[in-house]
mmCIF file of C-alpha atoms and ligand atoms in Angstrom:
data_model
loop_
_atom_site.group_PDB
_atom_site.id
_atom_site.type_symbol
_atom_site.label_atom_id
_atom_site.label_comp_id
_atom_site.label_asym_id
_atom_site.label_seq_id
_atom_site.Cartn_x
_atom_site.Cartn_y
_atom_site.Cartn_z
ATOM 1 C CA MET A 1 95.651 96.705 127.229
ATOM 2 C CA LYS A 2 95.632 93.580 125.099
ATOM 3 C CA SER A 3 97.147 90.693 127.025
ATOM 4 C CA ILE A 4 97.842 87.022 126.433
ATOM 5 C CA ILE A 5 99.286 84.311 128.644
ATOM 6 C CA VAL A 6 101.562 81.605 127.288
ATOM 7 C CA CYS A 7 101.554 78.792 129.825
ATOM 8 C CA LYS A 8 103.143 75.358 129.927
ATOM 9 C CA SER A 9 101.456 73.166 132.494
ATOM 10 C CA VAL A 10 102.192 69.452 132.381
ATOM 11 C CA SER A 11 102.021 67.520 135.648
ATOM 12 C CA HIS A 12 98.716 68.352 137.303
ATOM 13 C CA GLY A 13 97.533 71.520 135.603
ATOM 14 C CA ASN A 14 98.824 73.437 138.643
ATOM 15 C CA THR A 15 100.242 76.340 136.667
ATOM 16 C CA ARG A 16 97.228 76.398 134.401
ATOM 17 C CA LYS A 17 95.012 77.039 137.443
ATOM 18 C CA VAL A 18 97.112 80.093 138.266
ATOM 19 C CA ALA A 19 97.117 81.172 134.610
ATOM 20 C CA ASP A 20 93.337 80.937 134.409
ATOM 21 C CA VAL A 21 92.877 83.224 137.426
ATOM 22 C CA ILE A 22 95.335 85.793 136.087
ATOM 23 C CA GLY A 23 93.756 85.500 132.646
ATOM 24 C CA GLU A 24 90.324 86.140 134.103
ATOM 25 C CA VAL A 25 91.488 89.337 135.818
ATOM 26 C CA LEU A 26 93.321 90.631 132.756
ATOM 27 C CA GLY A 27 90.786 89.393 130.215
ATOM 28 C CA ALA A 28 93.602 87.440 128.614
ATOM 29 C CA ARG A 29 93.497 84.222 126.612
ATOM 30 C CA VAL A 30 95.670 81.412 127.991
ATOM 31 C CA VAL A 31 97.524 79.310 125.421
ATOM 32 C CA ASP A 32 100.077 76.513 125.387
ATOM 33 C CA PRO A 33 103.277 77.487 123.528
ATOM 34 C CA SER A 34 102.313 75.012 120.788
ATOM 35 C CA GLU A 35 99.067 76.905 120.200
ATOM 36 C CA ILE A 36 100.595 80.220 119.199
ATOM 37 C CA ASP A 37 103.017 81.335 116.543
ATOM 38 C CA VAL A 38 105.882 83.529 117.766
ATOM 39 C CA GLY A 39 104.893 86.215 115.250
ATOM 40 C CA GLU A 40 101.425 86.504 116.756
ATOM 41 C CA LEU A 41 102.757 87.917 120.021
ATOM 42 C CA SER A 42 103.500 91.301 118.451
ATOM 43 C CA ALA A 43 99.744 91.937 118.495
ATOM 44 C CA TYR A 44 99.780 92.104 122.310
ATOM 45 C CA ASP A 45 100.747 94.901 124.720
ATOM 46 C CA CYS A 46 101.421 92.526 127.585
ATOM 47 C CA VAL A 47 102.485 88.878 127.569
ATOM 48 C CA GLY A 48 102.427 86.561 130.593
ATOM 49 C CA PHE A 49 104.683 83.519 130.688
ATOM 50 C CA GLY A 50 103.835 80.682 133.087
ATOM 51 C CA SER A 51 105.483 77.332 133.755
ATOM 52 C CA GLY A 52 105.805 74.454 136.147
ATOM 53 C CA VAL A 53 109.339 73.565 137.214
ATOM 54 C CA ARG A 54 111.164 70.424 136.179
ATOM 55 C CA ASN A 55 114.705 69.584 137.210
ATOM 56 C CA MET A 56 115.196 73.112 138.544
ATOM 57 C CA ASP A 57 114.130 74.930 135.432
ATOM 58 C CA PHE A 58 111.046 76.118 133.581
ATOM 59 C CA TYR A 59 109.614 73.603 131.117
ATOM 60 C CA ARG A 60 111.767 73.240 128.031
ATOM 61 C CA GLU A 61 108.846 73.999 125.694
ATOM 62 C CA LEU A 62 108.354 77.437 127.249
ATOM 63 C CA ARG A 63 112.072 78.222 127.316
ATOM 64 C CA GLU A 64 112.395 77.201 123.673
ATOM 65 C CA PHE A 65 109.369 79.273 122.746
ATOM 66 C CA ALA A 66 110.847 82.355 124.453
ATOM 67 C CA ALA A 67 114.275 81.707 122.952
ATOM 68 C CA SER A 68 112.754 81.545 119.478
ATOM 69 C CA LEU A 69 111.147 84.985 119.753
ATOM 70 C CA PRO A 70 112.798 87.659 117.660
ATOM 71 C CA GLU A 71 114.705 90.412 119.458
ATOM 72 C CA GLY A 72 113.173 93.872 119.640
ATOM 73 C CA GLN A 73 110.024 92.845 121.535
ATOM 74 C CA ARG A 74 108.196 95.945 122.742
ATOM 75 C CA ALA A 75 105.548 94.494 125.047
ATOM 76 C CA LYS A 76 105.444 94.387 128.833
ATOM 77 C CA ALA A 77 105.738 90.909 130.292
ATOM 78 C CA PHE A 78 105.211 89.062 133.545
ATOM 79 C CA VAL A 79 106.413 85.661 134.658
ATOM 80 C CA PHE A 80 104.933 83.099 137.046
ATOM 81 C CA ASN A 81 105.560 79.524 138.052
ATOM 82 C CA THR A 82 104.461 76.758 140.373
ATOM 83 C CA SER A 83 106.932 74.361 141.963
ATOM 84 C CA GLY A 84 107.207 71.736 144.647
ATOM 85 C CA PHE A 85 109.993 73.546 146.473
ATOM 86 C CA PRO A 86 111.346 77.052 146.859
ATOM 87 C CA GLU A 87 113.738 78.153 144.183
ATOM 88 C CA PRO A 88 117.245 77.224 145.344
ATOM 89 C CA PRO A 89 119.667 80.150 145.682
ATOM 90 C CA PHE A 90 122.172 78.361 143.465
ATOM 91 C CA ARG A 91 119.670 77.922 140.625
ATOM 92 C CA ARG A 92 117.675 81.067 139.961
ATOM 93 C CA TYR A 93 115.538 79.638 137.181
ATOM 94 C CA GLN A 94 112.883 82.355 137.383
ATOM 95 C CA ARG A 95 115.523 85.098 137.203
ATOM 96 C CA ASN A 96 117.152 83.288 134.250
ATOM 97 C CA PHE A 97 113.858 83.196 132.406
ATOM 98 C CA VAL A 98 113.272 86.894 133.115
ATOM 99 C CA SER A 99 116.743 87.644 131.695
ATOM 100 C CA LEU A 100 115.907 85.674 128.577
ATOM 101 C CA LEU A 101 112.815 87.824 128.066
ATOM 102 C CA GLU A 102 114.681 91.041 128.806
ATOM 103 C CA ASN A 103 117.285 90.103 126.231
ATOM 104 C CA LYS A 104 114.436 89.849 123.738
ATOM 105 C CA GLY A 105 113.363 93.390 124.592
ATOM 106 C CA PHE A 106 110.424 92.734 126.943
ATOM 107 C CA GLU A 107 109.957 94.957 129.964
ATOM 108 C CA VAL A 108 109.285 92.406 132.701
ATOM 109 C CA VAL A 109 107.068 94.194 135.214
ATOM 110 C CA ASP A 110 106.506 91.517 137.863
ATOM 111 C CA THR A 111 106.842 87.875 138.838
ATOM 112 C CA PHE A 112 104.778 85.452 140.909
ATOM 113 C CA SER A 113 105.280 81.955 142.232
ATOM 114 C CA CYS A 114 103.478 79.502 144.475
ATOM 115 C CA TYR A 115 103.626 75.837 145.387
ATOM 116 C CA GLY A 116 102.015 73.170 143.220
ATOM 117 C CA TYR A 117 101.214 69.543 144.030
ATOM 118 C CA ASP A 118 104.434 67.659 143.306
ATOM 119 C CA THR A 119 104.638 63.967 142.458
ATOM 120 C CA PHE A 120 108.236 63.825 141.272
ATOM 121 C CA LEU A 121 109.128 60.119 141.399
ATOM 122 C CA PRO A 122 110.781 59.748 144.845
ATOM 123 C CA LEU A 123 107.993 61.876 146.351
ATOM 124 C CA LYS A 124 105.316 59.765 144.674
ATOM 125 C CA ILE A 125 106.118 56.970 147.110
ATOM 126 C CA VAL A 126 104.874 59.134 149.961
ATOM 127 C CA GLY A 127 101.896 60.423 147.970
ATOM 128 C CA GLY A 128 103.615 63.563 146.769
ATOM 129 C CA VAL A 129 104.075 66.890 148.507
ATOM 130 C CA ARG A 130 102.099 70.156 148.489
ATOM 131 C CA LYS A 131 98.859 68.253 148.046
ATOM 132 C CA GLY A 132 95.978 70.539 147.150
ATOM 133 C CA ARG A 133 98.275 73.342 145.977
ATOM 134 C CA PRO A 134 97.690 75.743 144.463
ATOM 135 C CA ASN A 135 94.918 76.159 147.031
ATOM 136 C CA THR A 136 92.330 78.900 147.463
ATOM 137 C CA GLU A 137 94.854 81.167 149.157
ATOM 138 C CA ASP A 138 97.410 80.661 146.398
ATOM 139 C CA LEU A 139 94.803 81.491 143.782
ATOM 140 C CA GLU A 140 93.727 84.567 145.736
ATOM 141 C CA ALA A 141 97.370 85.638 145.838
ATOM 142 C CA ALA A 142 97.509 85.108 142.063
ATOM 143 C CA ARG A 143 94.406 87.259 141.709
ATOM 144 C CA GLY A 144 96.053 89.999 143.765
ATOM 145 C CA PHE A 145 99.155 89.733 141.611
ATOM 146 C CA ALA A 146 97.052 90.131 138.461
ATOM 147 C CA GLU A 147 95.185 93.101 139.921
ATOM 148 C CA GLY A 148 98.568 94.659 140.669
ATOM 149 C CA LEU A 149 99.502 94.250 137.027
ATOM 150 C CA ARG A 150 96.600 96.516 136.187
ATOM 151 C CA ASP A 151 98.068 99.190 138.473
ATOM 152 C CA PRO A 152 98.158 102.346 136.347
ATOM 153 C CA ASP A 153 101.715 103.171 137.454
ATOM 154 C CA ARG A 154 102.976 99.974 135.987
ATOM 155 C CA LEU A 155 100.939 99.364 132.894
ATOM 156 C CA SER A 156 98.897 102.490 132.270
ATOM 157 C CA PRO A 157 100.690 103.738 129.164
ATOM 158 C CA LEU A 158 99.323 100.641 127.511
ATOM 159 C CA MET A 159 95.843 100.622 129.017
HETATM 160 C C1 FMN B 201 109.592 65.026 136.885
HETATM 161 C C2 FMN B 201 109.350 66.204 137.796
HETATM 162 C C3 FMN B 201 110.407 67.036 138.138
HETATM 163 C C4 FMN B 201 110.187 68.120 139.008
HETATM 164 N N1 FMN B 201 111.247 68.928 139.338
HETATM 165 C C5 FMN B 201 111.054 69.944 140.227
HETATM 166 C C6 FMN B 201 112.153 70.751 140.649
HETATM 167 O O1 FMN B 201 113.281 70.608 140.196
HETATM 168 N N2 FMN B 201 111.914 71.732 141.571
HETATM 169 C C7 FMN B 201 110.664 71.947 142.101
HETATM 170 O O2 FMN B 201 110.526 72.826 142.950
HETATM 171 N N3 FMN B 201 109.600 71.211 141.693
HETATM 172 C C8 FMN B 201 109.766 70.219 140.779
HETATM 173 N N4 FMN B 201 108.706 69.455 140.373
HETATM 174 C C9 FMN B 201 107.342 69.827 140.851
HETATM 175 C C10 FMN B 201 106.565 70.658 139.809
HETATM 176 O O3 FMN B 201 107.264 71.835 139.464
HETATM 177 C C11 FMN B 201 105.207 71.062 140.380
HETATM 178 O O4 FMN B 201 104.437 69.893 140.613
HETATM 179 C C12 FMN B 201 104.469 72.010 139.458
HETATM 180 O O5 FMN B 201 103.387 72.575 140.164
HETATM 181 C C13 FMN B 201 103.988 71.334 138.192
HETATM 182 O O6 FMN B 201 103.258 72.244 137.441
HETATM 183 P P1 FMN B 201 102.165 71.790 136.355
HETATM 184 O O7 FMN B 201 101.147 70.914 137.029
HETATM 185 O O8 FMN B 201 101.594 73.077 135.888
HETATM 186 O O9 FMN B 201 102.920 71.084 135.272
HETATM 187 C C14 FMN B 201 108.892 68.370 139.527
HETATM 188 C C15 FMN B 201 107.831 67.519 139.171
HETATM 189 C C16 FMN B 201 108.043 66.447 138.325
HETATM 190 C C17 FMN B 201 106.885 65.525 137.990
#
């Protein structure tokens, strides 16, 4: 299975840490959206999309990248994010991003999220929240998630 991870990580490299662990398990290259042309994705059987969260949404650069992909995508996909807070029930940004991918034709097989050190301005005053996250346990959970992606029942036709 040929995999790639497109990851936008801005604040502290939190999401990149998660992406690197998943990439290691899957043997996948991790790239910023600016480092890959939309047409290049068709060469992959499985595409991971990772983002930090800003103002209750995935980073604009990743959303724009996904929105610019042509319809009729045939690959499997997975989605992950880091955030300072749980996703609010009134703003399902991860679900919205999954829907965007599904509308492009991807089969989204799984999602993952964990906390990331958050220094959004008002929180900066108190030194931020979720210091040290993602921590070892978060990264182990990300590793488990990635190993699950290799589960033959989910991805085997492509492996
Ligand atoms: C300007 C700004 C806005 C943020 N907005 C949110 C938010 O709406 N919800 C949330 O849970 N976390 C929010 N965060 C926290 C980030 O999502 C979190 O720190 C994330 O791990 C950043 O990932 P990165 O280091 O990969 O960019 C915000 C952080 C910043 C700096």
